PDB file of C-alpha atoms in Angstrom:
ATOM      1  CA  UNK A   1      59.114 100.132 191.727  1.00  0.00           C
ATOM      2  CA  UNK A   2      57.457 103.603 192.048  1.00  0.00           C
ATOM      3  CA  UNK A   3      56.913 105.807 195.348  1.00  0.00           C
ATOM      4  CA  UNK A   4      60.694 106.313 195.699  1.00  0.00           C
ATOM      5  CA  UNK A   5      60.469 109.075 198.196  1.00  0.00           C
ATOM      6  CA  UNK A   6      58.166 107.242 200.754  1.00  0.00           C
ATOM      7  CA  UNK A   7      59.993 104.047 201.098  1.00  0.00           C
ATOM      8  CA  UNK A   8      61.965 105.350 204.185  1.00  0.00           C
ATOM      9  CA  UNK A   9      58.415 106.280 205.553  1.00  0.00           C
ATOM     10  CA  UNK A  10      56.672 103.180 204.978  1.00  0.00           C
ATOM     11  CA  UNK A  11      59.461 101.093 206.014  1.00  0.00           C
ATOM     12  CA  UNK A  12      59.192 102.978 209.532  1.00  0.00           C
ATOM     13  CA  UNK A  13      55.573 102.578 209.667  1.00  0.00           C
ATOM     14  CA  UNK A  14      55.921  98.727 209.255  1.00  0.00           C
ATOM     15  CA  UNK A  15      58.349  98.279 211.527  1.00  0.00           C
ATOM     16  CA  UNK A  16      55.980 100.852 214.280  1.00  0.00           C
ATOM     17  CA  UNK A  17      53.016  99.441 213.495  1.00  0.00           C
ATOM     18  CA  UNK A  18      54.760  95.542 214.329  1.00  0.00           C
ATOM     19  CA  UNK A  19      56.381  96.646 217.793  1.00  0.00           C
ATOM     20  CA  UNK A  20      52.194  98.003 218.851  1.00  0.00           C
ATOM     21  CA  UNK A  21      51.380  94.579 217.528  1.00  0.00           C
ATOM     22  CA  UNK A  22      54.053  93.352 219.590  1.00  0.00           C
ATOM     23  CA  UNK A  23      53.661  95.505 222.956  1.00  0.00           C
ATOM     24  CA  UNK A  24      49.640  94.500 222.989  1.00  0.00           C
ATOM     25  CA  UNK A  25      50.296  90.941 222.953  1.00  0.00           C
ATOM     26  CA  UNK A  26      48.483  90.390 220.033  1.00  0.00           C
ATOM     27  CA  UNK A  27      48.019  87.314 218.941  1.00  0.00           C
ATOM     28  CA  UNK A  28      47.460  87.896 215.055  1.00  0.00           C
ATOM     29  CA  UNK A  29      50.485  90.467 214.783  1.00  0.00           C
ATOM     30  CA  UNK A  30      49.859  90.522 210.869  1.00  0.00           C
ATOM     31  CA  UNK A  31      46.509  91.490 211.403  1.00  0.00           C
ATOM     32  CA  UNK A  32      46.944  93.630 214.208  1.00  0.00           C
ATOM     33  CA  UNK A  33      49.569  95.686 212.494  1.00  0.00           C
ATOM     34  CA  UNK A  34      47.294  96.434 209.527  1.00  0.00           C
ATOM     35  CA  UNK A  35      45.203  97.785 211.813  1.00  0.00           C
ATOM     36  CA  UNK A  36      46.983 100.007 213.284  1.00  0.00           C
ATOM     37  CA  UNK A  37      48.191 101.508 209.626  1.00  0.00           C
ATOM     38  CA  UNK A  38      44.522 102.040 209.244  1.00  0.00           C
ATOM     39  CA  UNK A  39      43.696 103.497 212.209  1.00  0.00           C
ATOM     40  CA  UNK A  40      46.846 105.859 212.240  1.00  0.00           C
ATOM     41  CA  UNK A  41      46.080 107.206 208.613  1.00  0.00           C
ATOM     42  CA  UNK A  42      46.422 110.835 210.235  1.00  0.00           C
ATOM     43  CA  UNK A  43      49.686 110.001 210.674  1.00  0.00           C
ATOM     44  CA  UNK A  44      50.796 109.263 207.443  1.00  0.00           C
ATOM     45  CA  UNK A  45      51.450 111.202 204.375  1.00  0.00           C
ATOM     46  CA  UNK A  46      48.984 110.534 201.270  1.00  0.00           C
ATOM     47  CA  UNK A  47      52.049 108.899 198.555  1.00  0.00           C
ATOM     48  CA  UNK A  48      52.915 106.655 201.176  1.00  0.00           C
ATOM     49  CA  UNK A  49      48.960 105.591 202.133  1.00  0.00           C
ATOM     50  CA  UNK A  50      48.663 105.510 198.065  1.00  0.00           C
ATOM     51  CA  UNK A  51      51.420 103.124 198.180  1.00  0.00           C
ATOM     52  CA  UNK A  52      49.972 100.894 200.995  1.00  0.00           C
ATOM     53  CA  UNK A  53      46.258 101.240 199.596  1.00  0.00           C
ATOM     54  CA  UNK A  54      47.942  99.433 196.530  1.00  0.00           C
ATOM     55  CA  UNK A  55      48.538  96.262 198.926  1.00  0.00           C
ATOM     56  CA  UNK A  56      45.017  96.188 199.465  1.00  0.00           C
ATOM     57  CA  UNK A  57      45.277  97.512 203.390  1.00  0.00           C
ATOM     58  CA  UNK A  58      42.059  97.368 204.232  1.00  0.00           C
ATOM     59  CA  UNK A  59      42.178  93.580 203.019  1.00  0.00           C
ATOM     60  CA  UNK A  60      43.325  90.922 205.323  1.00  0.00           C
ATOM     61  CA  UNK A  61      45.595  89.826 201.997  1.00  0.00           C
ATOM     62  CA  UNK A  62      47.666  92.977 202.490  1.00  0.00           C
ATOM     63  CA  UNK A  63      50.358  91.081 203.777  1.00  0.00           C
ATOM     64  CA  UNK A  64      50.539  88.774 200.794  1.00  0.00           C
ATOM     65  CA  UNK A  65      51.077  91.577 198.453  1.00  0.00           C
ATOM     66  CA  UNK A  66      53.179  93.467 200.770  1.00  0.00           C
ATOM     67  CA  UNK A  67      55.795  91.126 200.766  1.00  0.00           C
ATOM     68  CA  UNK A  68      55.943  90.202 197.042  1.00  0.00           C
ATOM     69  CA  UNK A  69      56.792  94.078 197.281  1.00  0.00           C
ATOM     70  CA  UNK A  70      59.316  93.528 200.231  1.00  0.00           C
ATOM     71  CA  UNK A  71      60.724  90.357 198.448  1.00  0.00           C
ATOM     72  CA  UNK A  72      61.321  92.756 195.022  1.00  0.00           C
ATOM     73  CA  UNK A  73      63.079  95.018 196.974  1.00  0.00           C
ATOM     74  CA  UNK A  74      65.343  93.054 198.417  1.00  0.00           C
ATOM     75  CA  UNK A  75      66.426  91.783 195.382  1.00  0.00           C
ATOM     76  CA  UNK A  76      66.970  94.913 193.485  1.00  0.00           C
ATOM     77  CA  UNK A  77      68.750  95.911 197.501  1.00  0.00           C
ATOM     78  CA  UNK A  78      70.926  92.818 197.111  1.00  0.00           C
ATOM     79  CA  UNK A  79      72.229  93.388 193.621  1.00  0.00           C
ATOM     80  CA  UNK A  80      72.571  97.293 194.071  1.00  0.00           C
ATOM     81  CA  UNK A  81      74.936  96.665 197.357  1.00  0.00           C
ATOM     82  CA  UNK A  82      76.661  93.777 194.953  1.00  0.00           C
ATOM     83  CA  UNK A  83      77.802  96.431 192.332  1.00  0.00           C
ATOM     84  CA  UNK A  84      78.902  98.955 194.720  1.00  0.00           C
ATOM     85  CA  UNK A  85      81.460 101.082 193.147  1.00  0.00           C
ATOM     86  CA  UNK A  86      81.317 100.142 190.042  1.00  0.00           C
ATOM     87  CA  UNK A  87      80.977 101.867 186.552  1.00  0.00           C
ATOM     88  CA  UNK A  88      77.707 101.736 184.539  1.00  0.00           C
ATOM     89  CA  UNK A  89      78.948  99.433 182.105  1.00  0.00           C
ATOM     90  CA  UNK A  90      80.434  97.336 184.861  1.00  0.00           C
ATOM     91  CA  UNK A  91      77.233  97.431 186.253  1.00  0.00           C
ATOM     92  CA  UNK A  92      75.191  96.336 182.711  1.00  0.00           C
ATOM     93  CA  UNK A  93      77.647  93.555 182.243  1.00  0.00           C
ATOM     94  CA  UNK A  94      77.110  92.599 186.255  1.00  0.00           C
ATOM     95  CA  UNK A  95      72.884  92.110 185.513  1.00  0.00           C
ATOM     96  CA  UNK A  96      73.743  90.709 182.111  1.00  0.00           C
ATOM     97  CA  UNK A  97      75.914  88.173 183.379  1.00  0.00           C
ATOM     98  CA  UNK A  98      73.274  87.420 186.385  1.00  0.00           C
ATOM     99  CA  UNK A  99      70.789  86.826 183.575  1.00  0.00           C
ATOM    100  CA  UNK A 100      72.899  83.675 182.458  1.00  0.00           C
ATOM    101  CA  UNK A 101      72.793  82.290 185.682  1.00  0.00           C
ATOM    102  CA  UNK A 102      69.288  82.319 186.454  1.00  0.00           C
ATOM    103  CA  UNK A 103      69.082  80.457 182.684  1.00  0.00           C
ATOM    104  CA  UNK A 104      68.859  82.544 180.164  1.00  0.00           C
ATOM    105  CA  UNK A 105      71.122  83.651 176.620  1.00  0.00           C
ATOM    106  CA  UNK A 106      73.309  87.143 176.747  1.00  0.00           C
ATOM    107  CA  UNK A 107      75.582  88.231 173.835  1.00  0.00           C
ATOM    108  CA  UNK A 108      77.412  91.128 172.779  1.00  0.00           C
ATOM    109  CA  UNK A 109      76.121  92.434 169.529  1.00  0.00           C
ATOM    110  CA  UNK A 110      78.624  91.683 166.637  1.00  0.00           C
ATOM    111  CA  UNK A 111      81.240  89.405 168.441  1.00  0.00           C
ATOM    112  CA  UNK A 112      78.911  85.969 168.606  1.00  0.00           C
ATOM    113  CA  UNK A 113      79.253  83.885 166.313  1.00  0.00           C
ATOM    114  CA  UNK A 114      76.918  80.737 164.998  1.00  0.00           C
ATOM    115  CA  UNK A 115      79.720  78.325 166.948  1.00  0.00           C
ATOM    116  CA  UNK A 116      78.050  80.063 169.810  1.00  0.00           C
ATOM    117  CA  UNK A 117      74.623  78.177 169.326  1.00  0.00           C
ATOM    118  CA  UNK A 118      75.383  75.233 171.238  1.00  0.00           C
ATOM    119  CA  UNK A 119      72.482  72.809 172.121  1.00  0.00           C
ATOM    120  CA  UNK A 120      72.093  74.299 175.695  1.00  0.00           C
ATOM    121  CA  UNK A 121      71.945  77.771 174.191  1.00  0.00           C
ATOM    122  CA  UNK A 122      69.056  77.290 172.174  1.00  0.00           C
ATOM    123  CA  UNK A 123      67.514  75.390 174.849  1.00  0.00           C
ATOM    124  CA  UNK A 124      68.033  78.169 176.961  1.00  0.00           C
ATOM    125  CA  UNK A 125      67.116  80.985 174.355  1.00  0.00           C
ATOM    126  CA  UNK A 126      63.878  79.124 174.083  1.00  0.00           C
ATOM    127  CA  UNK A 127      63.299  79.018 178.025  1.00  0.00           C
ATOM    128  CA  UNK A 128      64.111  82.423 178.966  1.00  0.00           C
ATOM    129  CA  UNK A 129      64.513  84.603 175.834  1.00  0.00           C
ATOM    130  CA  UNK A 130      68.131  86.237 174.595  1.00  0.00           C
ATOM    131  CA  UNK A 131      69.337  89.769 176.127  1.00  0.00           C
ATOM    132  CA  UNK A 132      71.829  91.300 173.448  1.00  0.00           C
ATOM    133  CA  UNK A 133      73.845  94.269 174.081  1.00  0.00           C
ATOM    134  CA  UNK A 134      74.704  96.395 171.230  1.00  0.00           C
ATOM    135  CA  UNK A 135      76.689  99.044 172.106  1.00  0.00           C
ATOM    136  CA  UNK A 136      79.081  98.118 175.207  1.00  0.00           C
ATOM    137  CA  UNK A 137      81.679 100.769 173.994  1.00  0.00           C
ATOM    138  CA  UNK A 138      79.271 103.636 175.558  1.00  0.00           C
ATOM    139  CA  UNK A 139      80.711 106.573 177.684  1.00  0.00           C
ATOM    140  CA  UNK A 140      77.917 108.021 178.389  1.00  0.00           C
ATOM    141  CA  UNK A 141      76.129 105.347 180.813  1.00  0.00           C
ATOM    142  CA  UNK A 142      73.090 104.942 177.883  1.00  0.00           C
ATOM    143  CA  UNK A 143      72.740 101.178 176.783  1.00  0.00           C
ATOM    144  CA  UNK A 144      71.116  99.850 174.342  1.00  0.00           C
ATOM    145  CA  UNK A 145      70.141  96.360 174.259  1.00  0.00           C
ATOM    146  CA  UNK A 146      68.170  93.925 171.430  1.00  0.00           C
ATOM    147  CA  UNK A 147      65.681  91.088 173.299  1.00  0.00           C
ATOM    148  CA  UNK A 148      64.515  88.394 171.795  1.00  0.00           C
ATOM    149  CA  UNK A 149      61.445  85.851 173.368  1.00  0.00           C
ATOM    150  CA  UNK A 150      59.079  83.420 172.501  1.00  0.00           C
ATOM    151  CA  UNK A 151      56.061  84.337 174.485  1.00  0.00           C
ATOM    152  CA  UNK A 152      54.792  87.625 177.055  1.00  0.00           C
ATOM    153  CA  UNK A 153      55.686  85.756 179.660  1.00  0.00           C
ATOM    154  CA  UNK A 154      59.305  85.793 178.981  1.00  0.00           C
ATOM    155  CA  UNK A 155      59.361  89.242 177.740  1.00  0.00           C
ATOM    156  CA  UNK A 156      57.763  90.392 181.504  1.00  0.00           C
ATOM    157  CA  UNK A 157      60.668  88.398 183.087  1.00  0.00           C
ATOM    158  CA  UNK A 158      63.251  90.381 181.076  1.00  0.00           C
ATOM    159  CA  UNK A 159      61.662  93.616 181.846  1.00  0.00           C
ATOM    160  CA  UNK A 160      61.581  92.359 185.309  1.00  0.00           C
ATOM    161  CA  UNK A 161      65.353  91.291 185.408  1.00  0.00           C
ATOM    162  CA  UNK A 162      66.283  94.748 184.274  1.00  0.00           C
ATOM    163  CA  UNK A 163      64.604  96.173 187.519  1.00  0.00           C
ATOM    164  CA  UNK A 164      65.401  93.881 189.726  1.00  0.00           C
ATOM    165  CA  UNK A 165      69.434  94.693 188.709  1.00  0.00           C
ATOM    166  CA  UNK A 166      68.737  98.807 189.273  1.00  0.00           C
ATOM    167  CA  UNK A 167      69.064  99.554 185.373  1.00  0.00           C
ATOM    168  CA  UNK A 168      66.449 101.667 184.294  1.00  0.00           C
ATOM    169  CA  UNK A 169      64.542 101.689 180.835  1.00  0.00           C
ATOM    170  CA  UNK A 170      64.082 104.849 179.185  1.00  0.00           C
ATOM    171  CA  UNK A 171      62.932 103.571 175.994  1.00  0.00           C
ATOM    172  CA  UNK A 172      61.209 100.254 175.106  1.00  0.00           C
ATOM    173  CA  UNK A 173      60.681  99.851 171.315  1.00  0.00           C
ATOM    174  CA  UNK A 174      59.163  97.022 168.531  1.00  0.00           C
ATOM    175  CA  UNK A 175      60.290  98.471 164.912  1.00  0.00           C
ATOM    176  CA  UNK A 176      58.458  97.257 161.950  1.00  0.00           C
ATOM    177  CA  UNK A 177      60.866  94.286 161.714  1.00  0.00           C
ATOM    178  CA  UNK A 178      59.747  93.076 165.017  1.00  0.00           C
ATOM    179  CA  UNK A 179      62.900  93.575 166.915  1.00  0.00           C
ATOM    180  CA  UNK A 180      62.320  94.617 170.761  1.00  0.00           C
ATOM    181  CA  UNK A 181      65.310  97.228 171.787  1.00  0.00           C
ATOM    182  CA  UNK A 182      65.759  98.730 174.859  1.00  0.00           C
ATOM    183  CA  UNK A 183      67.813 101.469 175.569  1.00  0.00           C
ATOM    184  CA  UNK A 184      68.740 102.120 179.191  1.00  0.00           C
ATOM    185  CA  UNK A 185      69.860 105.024 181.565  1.00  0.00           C
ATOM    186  CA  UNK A 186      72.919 104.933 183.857  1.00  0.00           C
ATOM    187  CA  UNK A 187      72.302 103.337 186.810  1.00  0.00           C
ATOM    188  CA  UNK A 188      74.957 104.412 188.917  1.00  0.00           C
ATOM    189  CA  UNK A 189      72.683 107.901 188.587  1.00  0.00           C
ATOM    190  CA  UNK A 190      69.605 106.323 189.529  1.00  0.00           C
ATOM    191  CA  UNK A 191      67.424 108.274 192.541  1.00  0.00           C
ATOM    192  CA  UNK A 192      65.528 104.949 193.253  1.00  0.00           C
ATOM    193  CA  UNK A 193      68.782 102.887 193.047  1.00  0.00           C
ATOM    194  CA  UNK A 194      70.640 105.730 195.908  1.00  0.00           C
ATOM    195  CA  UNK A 195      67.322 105.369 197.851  1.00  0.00           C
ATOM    196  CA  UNK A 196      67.647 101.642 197.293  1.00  0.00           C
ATOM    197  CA  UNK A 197      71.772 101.239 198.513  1.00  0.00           C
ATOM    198  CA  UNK A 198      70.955 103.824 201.681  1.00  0.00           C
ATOM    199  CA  UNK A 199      67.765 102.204 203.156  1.00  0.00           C
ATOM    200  CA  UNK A 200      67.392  99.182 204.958  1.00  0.00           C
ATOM    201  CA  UNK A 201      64.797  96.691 204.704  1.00  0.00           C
ATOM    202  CA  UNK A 202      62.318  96.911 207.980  1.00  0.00           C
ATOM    203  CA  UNK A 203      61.846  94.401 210.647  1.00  0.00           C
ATOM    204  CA  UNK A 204      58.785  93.662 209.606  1.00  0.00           C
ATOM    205  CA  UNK A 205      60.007  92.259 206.286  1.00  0.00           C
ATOM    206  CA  UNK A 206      62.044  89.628 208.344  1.00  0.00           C
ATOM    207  CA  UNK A 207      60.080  88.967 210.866  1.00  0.00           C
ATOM    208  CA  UNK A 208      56.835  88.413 209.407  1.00  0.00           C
ATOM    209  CA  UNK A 209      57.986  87.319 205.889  1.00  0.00           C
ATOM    210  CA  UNK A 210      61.384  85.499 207.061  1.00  0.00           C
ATOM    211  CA  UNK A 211      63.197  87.934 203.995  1.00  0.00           C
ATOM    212  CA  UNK A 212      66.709  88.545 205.603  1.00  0.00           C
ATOM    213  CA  UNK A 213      67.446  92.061 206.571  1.00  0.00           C
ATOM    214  CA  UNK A 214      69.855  93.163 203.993  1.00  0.00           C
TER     215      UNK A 214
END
C-alpha cells in the first residue's frame, strides 16, 4: 500500500465527491461521484490523482478497484487498532498467530519438532505454505522469518498477509538452496502503519461498498 501521505486527502475527496452525488439527487451516485473527481482535478494534488488514476477513474470500473483498495485497508486498519500498544515482537507473534487461523503452518525456528507434523499440519502446509520465525529473541524490532510454499500463488498470499498485519519487508531473499527469508522492520515504527491507526475509513467506503467504518 503506497501513497501514504495522500490517504487523508483521498479519503476526503470520496467522501465530498459522495455528499455532491448525494445533494444532486443523482441517481447513479457511483457514477456521479467519479465524475465529479474528474471534473474537480484542479482541486486535487497530483500523488493523490496518481493514486486514483491507478483505479482506472476515468473507467466506469473505478469503483471495483477502489474498493478492493478500501477493503485492503481496512484490514491492515483492523489489525493495526487490534495490536495497539503492543511491542514489535508482540506484534510479529499477533500476525503470525492470525496466519494459523486463516489456515496456514507457523513455527518458531529450532523449538518444532517432527511430533509437530500432524496430519492437519501438512495438510495445511500444503494449502497455505509455512511462515517460520527464526529469531524471536530480537531487541531491535528486525525479524527474520523462513517461508516455505508450493506454488506463486501461495507465496503472494504470504507476502500479502505480512501487509495486511502492518509488518513491513525490508528484505525478501531466495539463497542458492532455495530457501525464501524475509527479514522485517519494526512495525510499531511504521509511517504507513501511524497513518493507518490515525485515519478513518471514509463514508464512501461504507456506504457504497457496505465495508464497516472502522
Amino acid at each position: 500500500m503506497k501513497h501514504i501521505d495522500v490517504i487523508p486527502e483521498i479519503f476526503s475527496l470520496l467522501d465530498t465527491a459522495l455528499l455532491s452525488a448525494y445533494s444532486s439527487g443523482a441517481k447513479e451516485p457511483v457514477q456521479t461521484a467519479r465524475k465529479w473527481l474528474i471534473e474537480n482535478r484542479h482541486a486535487i494534488s497530483d500523488e493523490a490523482y496518481k493514486l486514483l488514476n491507478s483505479f482506472a477513474l476515468k473507467k466506469k470500473g473505478f469503483n471495483i478497484y477502489l474498493k478492493k483498495w478500501l477493503s485492503q485497508y481496512a484490514e491492515r486498519r483492523a489489525f493495526v487498532l487490534s495490536v495497539k500498544g503492543k511491542t514489535d515482537e508482540e506484534w510479529v507473534m499477533e500476525m503470525c498467530r492470525s496466519w494459523e487461523k486463516a489456515g496456514g503452518v507457523f513455527f518458531t525456528g529450532g523449538k518444532d519438532t517432527p511430533a509437530s507434523l500432524t496430519k492437519d499440519v501438512i495438510k495445511a502446509a500444503q494449502s497455505k505454505g509455512v511462515i517460520t520465525l527464526l529469531d524471536r529473541e530480537n531487541n531491535d524490532g528486525c525479524f527474520t522469518f523462513e517461508i516455505a510454499m508450493s506454488s506463486e500463488r501461495q507465496y503472494h498470499g504470504i507476502i500479502s498477509h505480512f501487509d495486511k498485519c502492518g509488518v513491513p519487508i525490508s528484505k525478501n531473499e531466495r539463497n542458492k538452496k532455495g530457501l525464501t527469508f524475509l527479514i522485517t522492520n519494526p512495525p510499531t515504527q511504521n509511517i504507513l502503519n501511524k497513518v493507518v491507526a490515525e485515519t478513518m475509513l471514509p463514508y464512501y467506503a461504507e456506504k457504497i461498498n457496505g465495508i464497516k467504518r472502522i
